[in-house]
């Protein structure tokens, strides 16, 4: 187990490093002059070429890209993500200020989706081909197919504009997070529902389930004691992966609902070409995603004793 964890931590490090290289390269290869964009973000449209060149020299944008990346990586290894090229504020403190709002939205979206998806998936499997099963699969198909930005706009139009029940956007009380959480959690709920149903159907067809029923156990005990634990192994995998995807989905959802999280900070930084802020936001999302996958893999050993991480000779 220890060797497995060490290999996975090494893999996480390689993945994070690779993503930073790709992100850094893509930002510098995009059209436009970074120094000009940064100068406009700081001082406005009325600029001279001398001011643009001053920004380029001051921020080290005249150095080769590999030199710029090396300087940034050296600061990262010392726990410093640099300062925003637009505001001058420390990147790390700005991200940490936005993290609570992002995690609040992601966690509530995940809880909401699981409260809907797992019971519906289990009932749909137990009552296969029934009306409940058919309607749940149709709903799951709609949820998977509908983009987040389109669903968010529909929810705003119906619940905020037409009915006036919920605020359009902003960050405040519980009523502000309802629409963003529904928008973000719908896709995850749809995927989890379908996977829970298929996993339960596969487990319910196994010999040990038929044996448990032949022994006279009630259907409730068969489902709760014998079927659910084994059926949840692939579901746990998807839940872990989907939580990582939720952190990616907040980029769109936070922008639509003006939610002051890391996702909206990332979008604003991209438009302003704030390289250090973009790198910091992407790094945060990648680390959370990678360590979520690691926790999912570790949980396998506790859910299924047959799974071991040592190599067999």
Short mmCIF file of C-alpha atoms in Angstrom, two decimals:
data_model
loop_
_atom_site.label_atom_id
_atom_site.label_comp_id
_atom_site.label_asym_id
_atom_site.label_seq_id
_atom_site.Cartn_x
_atom_site.Cartn_y
_atom_site.Cartn_z
CA UNK A 1 0.00 0.00 0.00
CA UNK A 2 2.83 2.40 0.87
CA UNK A 3 4.58 1.76 -2.45
CA UNK A 4 1.31 2.35 -4.27
CA UNK A 5 0.78 5.67 -2.48
CA UNK A 6 4.32 6.79 -3.30
CA UNK A 7 3.80 5.94 -6.98
CA UNK A 8 0.51 7.82 -7.04
CA UNK A 9 1.99 10.89 -5.34
CA UNK A 10 4.78 10.87 -7.92
CA UNK A 11 2.18 10.59 -10.68
CA UNK A 12 0.23 13.50 -9.19
CA UNK A 13 3.40 15.60 -9.22
CA UNK A 14 4.10 14.74 -12.87
CA UNK A 15 0.51 15.53 -13.89
CA UNK A 16 0.51 18.88 -12.08
CA UNK A 17 3.88 19.80 -13.59
CA UNK A 18 2.70 18.83 -17.08
CA UNK A 19 -0.47 20.89 -16.78
CA UNK A 20 1.49 23.97 -15.68
CA UNK A 21 3.78 23.62 -18.71
CA UNK A 22 0.83 23.30 -21.11
CA UNK A 23 -1.06 26.20 -19.50
CA UNK A 24 1.98 28.46 -19.50
CA UNK A 25 2.69 27.67 -23.16
CA UNK A 26 -0.89 28.13 -24.35
CA UNK A 27 -1.16 31.53 -22.66
CA UNK A 28 1.96 32.80 -24.42
CA UNK A 29 1.01 31.39 -27.83
CA UNK A 30 -2.43 33.01 -27.91
CA UNK A 31 -2.83 35.99 -30.29
CA UNK A 32 -2.18 39.47 -28.97
CA UNK A 33 0.57 41.25 -27.11
CA UNK A 34 0.55 40.24 -23.41
CA UNK A 35 2.32 43.42 -22.36
CA UNK A 36 -0.28 45.56 -24.12
CA UNK A 37 -3.18 43.62 -22.57
CA UNK A 38 -1.67 43.92 -19.08
CA UNK A 39 -0.97 47.64 -19.54
CA UNK A 40 -4.57 48.22 -20.68
CA UNK A 41 -5.85 46.31 -17.64
CA UNK A 42 -3.76 48.51 -15.35
CA UNK A 43 -3.91 51.95 -16.92
CA UNK A 44 -6.75 51.94 -19.43
CA UNK A 45 -6.87 52.35 -23.20
CA UNK A 46 -4.90 55.60 -23.48
CA UNK A 47 -1.36 54.19 -23.66
CA UNK A 48 1.89 54.98 -25.37
CA UNK A 49 4.31 52.44 -26.79
CA UNK A 50 6.85 53.49 -24.19
CA UNK A 51 4.46 52.53 -21.37
CA UNK A 52 3.80 49.15 -22.98
CA UNK A 53 7.52 48.46 -23.30
CA UNK A 54 8.01 49.49 -19.68
CA UNK A 55 5.42 46.90 -18.59
CA UNK A 56 7.08 44.28 -20.81
CA UNK A 57 10.49 44.89 -19.24
CA UNK A 58 9.26 45.25 -15.65
CA UNK A 59 7.27 42.01 -15.71
CA UNK A 60 9.97 40.03 -17.54
CA UNK A 61 7.80 39.44 -20.60
CA UNK A 62 10.74 40.19 -22.89
CA UNK A 63 12.54 37.03 -21.74
CA UNK A 64 12.18 33.70 -23.59
CA UNK A 65 9.18 31.64 -22.54
CA UNK A 66 11.28 28.89 -20.94
CA UNK A 67 13.08 31.48 -18.82
CA UNK A 68 9.77 32.95 -17.69
CA UNK A 69 8.48 29.48 -16.83
CA UNK A 70 11.66 28.63 -14.92
CA UNK A 71 11.35 31.80 -12.84
CA UNK A 72 7.69 31.07 -12.10
CA UNK A 73 8.45 27.44 -11.20
CA UNK A 74 11.25 28.51 -8.86
CA UNK A 75 8.84 30.82 -7.04
CA UNK A 76 6.25 28.01 -6.91
CA UNK A 77 8.70 25.61 -5.26
CA UNK A 78 9.21 28.25 -2.57
CA UNK A 79 5.45 28.53 -2.00
CA UNK A 80 5.06 31.79 -3.89
CA UNK A 81 2.60 32.03 -6.79
CA UNK A 82 3.64 35.58 -7.56
CA UNK A 83 1.54 38.72 -7.76
CA UNK A 84 -1.29 39.61 -10.10
CA UNK A 85 -0.05 41.43 -13.18
CA UNK A 86 -3.15 43.62 -13.10
CA UNK A 87 -3.81 44.48 -9.45
CA UNK A 88 -0.46 43.61 -7.89
CA UNK A 89 -2.16 41.54 -5.17
CA UNK A 90 -0.59 38.18 -4.18
CA UNK A 91 -2.07 35.38 -6.27
CA UNK A 92 -2.21 32.91 -3.40
CA UNK A 93 -4.14 35.23 -1.08
CA UNK A 94 -6.57 36.12 -3.87
CA UNK A 95 -7.25 32.43 -4.61
CA UNK A 96 -7.64 31.56 -0.94
CA UNK A 97 -10.18 34.37 -0.64
CA UNK A 98 -12.23 32.80 -3.47
CA UNK A 99 -11.84 29.14 -2.45
CA UNK A 100 -14.62 29.08 0.21
CA UNK A 101 -17.24 30.25 -2.31
CA UNK A 102 -16.12 27.68 -4.90
CA UNK A 103 -16.00 24.79 -2.43
CA UNK A 104 -19.38 25.79 -1.00
CA UNK A 105 -20.93 25.65 -4.46
CA UNK A 106 -19.16 22.42 -5.50
CA UNK A 107 -19.93 20.52 -2.28
CA UNK A 108 -23.58 21.58 -2.17
CA UNK A 109 -23.96 20.65 -5.85
CA UNK A 110 -22.45 17.24 -5.19
CA UNK A 111 -24.65 16.59 -2.13
CA UNK A 112 -27.76 17.67 -4.03
CA UNK A 113 -26.93 15.43 -6.99
CA UNK A 114 -26.21 12.40 -4.78
CA UNK A 115 -29.41 12.84 -2.78
CA UNK A 116 -31.32 12.68 -6.05
CA UNK A 117 -29.26 10.24 -8.11
CA UNK A 118 -28.52 7.35 -5.73
CA UNK A 119 -32.10 6.71 -4.49
CA UNK A 120 -33.50 7.05 -8.01
CA UNK A 121 -30.81 4.75 -9.44
CA UNK A 122 -31.45 2.08 -6.80
CA UNK A 123 -35.24 2.22 -7.21
CA UNK A 124 -34.92 2.14 -11.01
CA UNK A 125 -32.78 -1.01 -10.78
CA UNK A 126 -35.10 -2.75 -8.33
CA UNK A 127 -38.14 -1.86 -10.44
CA UNK A 128 -36.55 -2.47 -13.82
CA UNK A 129 -38.68 -1.57 -16.89
CA UNK A 130 -41.32 0.05 -14.70
CA UNK A 131 -42.68 3.57 -15.18
CA UNK A 132 -40.25 4.86 -12.55
CA UNK A 133 -37.35 3.24 -14.39
CA UNK A 134 -38.38 4.66 -17.75
CA UNK A 135 -38.94 8.18 -16.47
CA UNK A 136 -35.68 8.20 -14.50
CA UNK A 137 -33.68 7.14 -17.56
CA UNK A 138 -35.38 9.79 -19.73
CA UNK A 139 -34.58 12.40 -17.09
CA UNK A 140 -30.99 11.20 -16.87
CA UNK A 141 -30.62 11.42 -20.64
CA UNK A 142 -31.93 15.01 -20.62
CA UNK A 143 -29.60 15.91 -17.76
CA UNK A 144 -26.55 14.51 -19.51
CA UNK A 145 -27.41 16.18 -22.81
CA UNK A 146 -28.16 19.69 -21.54
CA UNK A 147 -25.14 22.05 -21.27
CA UNK A 148 -24.61 23.86 -17.98
CA UNK A 149 -24.75 27.34 -19.49
CA UNK A 150 -28.08 26.63 -21.22
CA UNK A 151 -29.66 25.12 -18.12
CA UNK A 152 -28.45 28.03 -16.02
CA UNK A 153 -30.02 30.55 -18.38
CA UNK A 154 -33.32 28.62 -18.41
CA UNK A 155 -33.40 28.52 -14.60
CA UNK A 156 -32.72 32.25 -14.40
CA UNK A 157 -35.44 32.97 -16.96
CA UNK A 158 -38.07 30.83 -15.21
CA UNK A 159 -37.38 31.18 -11.47
CA UNK A 160 -35.90 34.67 -11.41
CA UNK A 161 -37.41 36.63 -14.31
CA UNK A 162 -40.87 35.05 -14.66
CA UNK A 163 -41.64 33.89 -11.12
CA UNK A 164 -39.34 36.20 -9.15
CA UNK A 165 -38.70 33.54 -6.52
CA UNK A 166 -34.90 33.55 -6.55
CA UNK A 167 -32.19 36.16 -7.22
CA UNK A 168 -30.63 36.25 -10.66
CA UNK A 169 -27.03 36.30 -9.45
CA UNK A 170 -24.73 37.30 -6.64
CA UNK A 171 -23.37 35.87 -3.42
CA UNK A 172 -25.26 36.12 -0.16
CA UNK A 173 -27.84 33.99 1.59
CA UNK A 174 -28.94 30.45 0.83
CA UNK A 175 -31.33 31.63 -1.86
CA UNK A 176 -28.37 32.79 -3.96
CA UNK A 177 -26.80 29.34 -4.19
CA UNK A 178 -29.92 27.34 -5.14
CA UNK A 179 -29.87 27.99 -8.89
CA UNK A 180 -26.07 27.63 -9.29
CA UNK A 181 -26.10 24.37 -7.31
CA UNK A 182 -28.93 22.92 -9.41
CA UNK A 183 -27.18 23.98 -12.61
CA UNK A 184 -23.86 22.47 -11.58
CA UNK A 185 -25.24 19.29 -10.01
CA UNK A 186 -27.67 18.28 -12.76
CA UNK A 187 -25.08 16.71 -15.03
CA UNK A 188 -23.49 14.78 -12.18
CA UNK A 189 -26.88 13.57 -10.96
CA UNK A 190 -27.74 12.26 -14.42
CA UNK A 191 -24.48 10.33 -14.81
CA UNK A 192 -24.61 8.95 -11.26
CA UNK A 193 -28.24 7.83 -11.70
CA UNK A 194 -27.45 5.82 -14.83
CA UNK A 195 -24.32 4.27 -13.33
CA UNK A 196 -26.05 3.38 -10.04
CA UNK A 197 -28.85 1.66 -11.94
CA UNK A 198 -26.52 -0.34 -14.21
CA UNK A 199 -24.24 -1.31 -11.33
CA UNK A 200 -27.16 -2.42 -9.18
CA UNK A 201 -28.61 -4.49 -12.05
CA UNK A 202 -25.28 -6.24 -12.53
CA UNK A 203 -24.93 -7.04 -8.83
CA UNK A 204 -28.53 -8.22 -8.47
CA UNK A 205 -27.92 -10.82 -11.17
CA UNK A 206 -24.98 -12.40 -9.29
CA UNK A 207 -25.16 -15.88 -7.75
CA UNK A 208 -24.61 -14.71 -4.17
CA UNK A 209 -27.70 -12.49 -4.43
CA UNK A 210 -29.80 -15.43 -5.57
CA UNK A 211 -28.33 -17.48 -2.71
CA UNK A 212 -29.23 -14.80 -0.19
CA UNK A 213 -32.78 -14.73 -1.48
CA UNK A 214 -32.97 -18.55 -1.42
CA UNK A 215 -31.93 -18.50 2.24
CA UNK A 216 -35.08 -16.56 3.00
CA UNK A 217 -33.60 -13.12 3.61
CA UNK A 218 -35.95 -10.23 3.06
CA UNK A 219 -35.49 -8.14 -0.06
CA UNK A 220 -34.57 -5.16 2.11
CA UNK A 221 -31.68 -7.07 3.70
CA UNK A 222 -30.53 -8.45 0.36
CA UNK A 223 -30.37 -4.96 -1.10
CA UNK A 224 -28.85 -3.16 1.88
CA UNK A 225 -26.43 -5.82 3.15
CA UNK A 226 -25.32 -7.65 0.03
CA UNK A 227 -25.99 -5.55 -3.06
CA UNK A 228 -25.30 -1.94 -2.22
CA UNK A 229 -21.70 -2.25 -1.02
CA UNK A 230 -20.54 -4.03 -4.16
CA UNK A 231 -22.63 -1.87 -6.46
CA UNK A 232 -21.13 1.31 -5.03
CA UNK A 233 -17.54 0.57 -6.10
CA UNK A 234 -17.91 1.96 -9.67
CA UNK A 235 -20.26 4.65 -8.36
CA UNK A 236 -17.57 5.88 -5.94
CA UNK A 237 -15.17 6.14 -8.87
CA UNK A 238 -17.54 8.35 -10.84
CA UNK A 239 -18.38 10.46 -7.78
CA UNK A 240 -14.69 11.18 -7.25
CA UNK A 241 -14.12 12.02 -10.89
CA UNK A 242 -17.28 14.10 -11.08
CA UNK A 243 -16.21 16.18 -8.08
CA UNK A 244 -13.12 17.10 -10.07
CA UNK A 245 -15.30 17.95 -13.05
CA UNK A 246 -17.51 20.06 -10.79
CA UNK A 247 -14.50 22.27 -10.11
CA UNK A 248 -14.14 22.68 -13.86
CA UNK A 249 -17.87 23.32 -14.28
CA UNK A 250 -17.77 26.17 -11.78
CA UNK A 251 -15.85 28.19 -14.38
CA UNK A 252 -19.03 28.46 -16.46
CA UNK A 253 -21.59 28.45 -13.66
CA UNK A 254 -19.79 31.06 -11.56
CA UNK A 255 -19.55 33.33 -14.59
CA UNK A 256 -23.28 33.01 -15.38
CA UNK A 257 -24.42 33.64 -11.81
CA UNK A 258 -21.67 36.16 -10.89
CA UNK A 259 -20.51 33.82 -8.13
CA UNK A 260 -17.26 35.15 -6.59
CA UNK A 261 -15.26 31.92 -6.74
CA UNK A 262 -12.06 30.65 -8.33
CA UNK A 263 -13.85 29.87 -11.60
CA UNK A 264 -14.96 33.45 -12.16
CA UNK A 265 -11.52 34.67 -11.11
CA UNK A 266 -10.01 32.41 -13.78
CA UNK A 267 -12.31 33.75 -16.50
CA UNK A 268 -11.61 37.37 -15.56
CA UNK A 269 -7.87 36.65 -15.52
CA UNK A 270 -8.00 35.07 -18.97
CA UNK A 271 -9.63 38.16 -20.47
CA UNK A 272 -7.03 40.36 -18.76
CA UNK A 273 -4.12 38.04 -19.72
CA UNK A 274 -3.08 37.93 -16.06
CA UNK A 275 -0.65 35.04 -16.48
CA UNK A 276 0.25 34.46 -12.85
CA UNK A 277 -3.37 34.49 -11.74
CA UNK A 278 -4.35 32.05 -14.50
CA UNK A 279 -1.52 29.70 -13.52
CA UNK A 280 -2.57 29.84 -9.88
CA UNK A 281 -6.24 29.10 -10.61
CA UNK A 282 -5.42 26.21 -12.96
CA UNK A 283 -2.94 24.82 -10.43
CA UNK A 284 -5.61 24.85 -7.71
CA UNK A 285 -8.14 23.01 -9.87
CA UNK A 286 -5.60 20.41 -11.03
CA UNK A 287 -4.37 19.66 -7.51
CA UNK A 288 -7.91 19.19 -6.17
CA UNK A 289 -8.78 16.95 -9.12
CA UNK A 290 -5.64 14.81 -8.77
CA UNK A 291 -5.94 14.30 -5.03
CA UNK A 292 -9.64 13.51 -5.33
CA UNK A 293 -8.76 10.67 -7.70
CA UNK A 294 -6.11 9.48 -5.26
CA UNK A 295 -8.63 9.35 -2.40
CA UNK A 296 -11.03 7.40 -4.62
CA UNK A 297 -8.36 4.78 -5.35
CA UNK A 298 -7.50 4.44 -1.67
CA UNK A 299 -11.18 3.98 -0.78
CA UNK A 300 -11.32 0.88 -3.01
CA UNK A 301 -9.41 -1.20 -0.47
CA UNK A 302 -11.98 -0.45 2.21
CA UNK A 303 -15.01 -1.04 0.00
CA UNK A 304 -13.76 -4.31 -1.49
CA UNK A 305 -11.22 -6.44 0.46
CA UNK A 306 -10.46 -8.35 -2.76
CA UNK A 307 -8.69 -5.28 -4.12
CA UNK A 308 -5.02 -5.08 -3.21
CA UNK A 309 -2.34 -2.72 -4.43
CA UNK A 310 0.67 -5.03 -4.20
CA UNK A 311 1.97 -6.61 -7.35
CA UNK A 312 1.72 -10.36 -7.56
CA UNK A 313 4.74 -12.34 -8.61
#
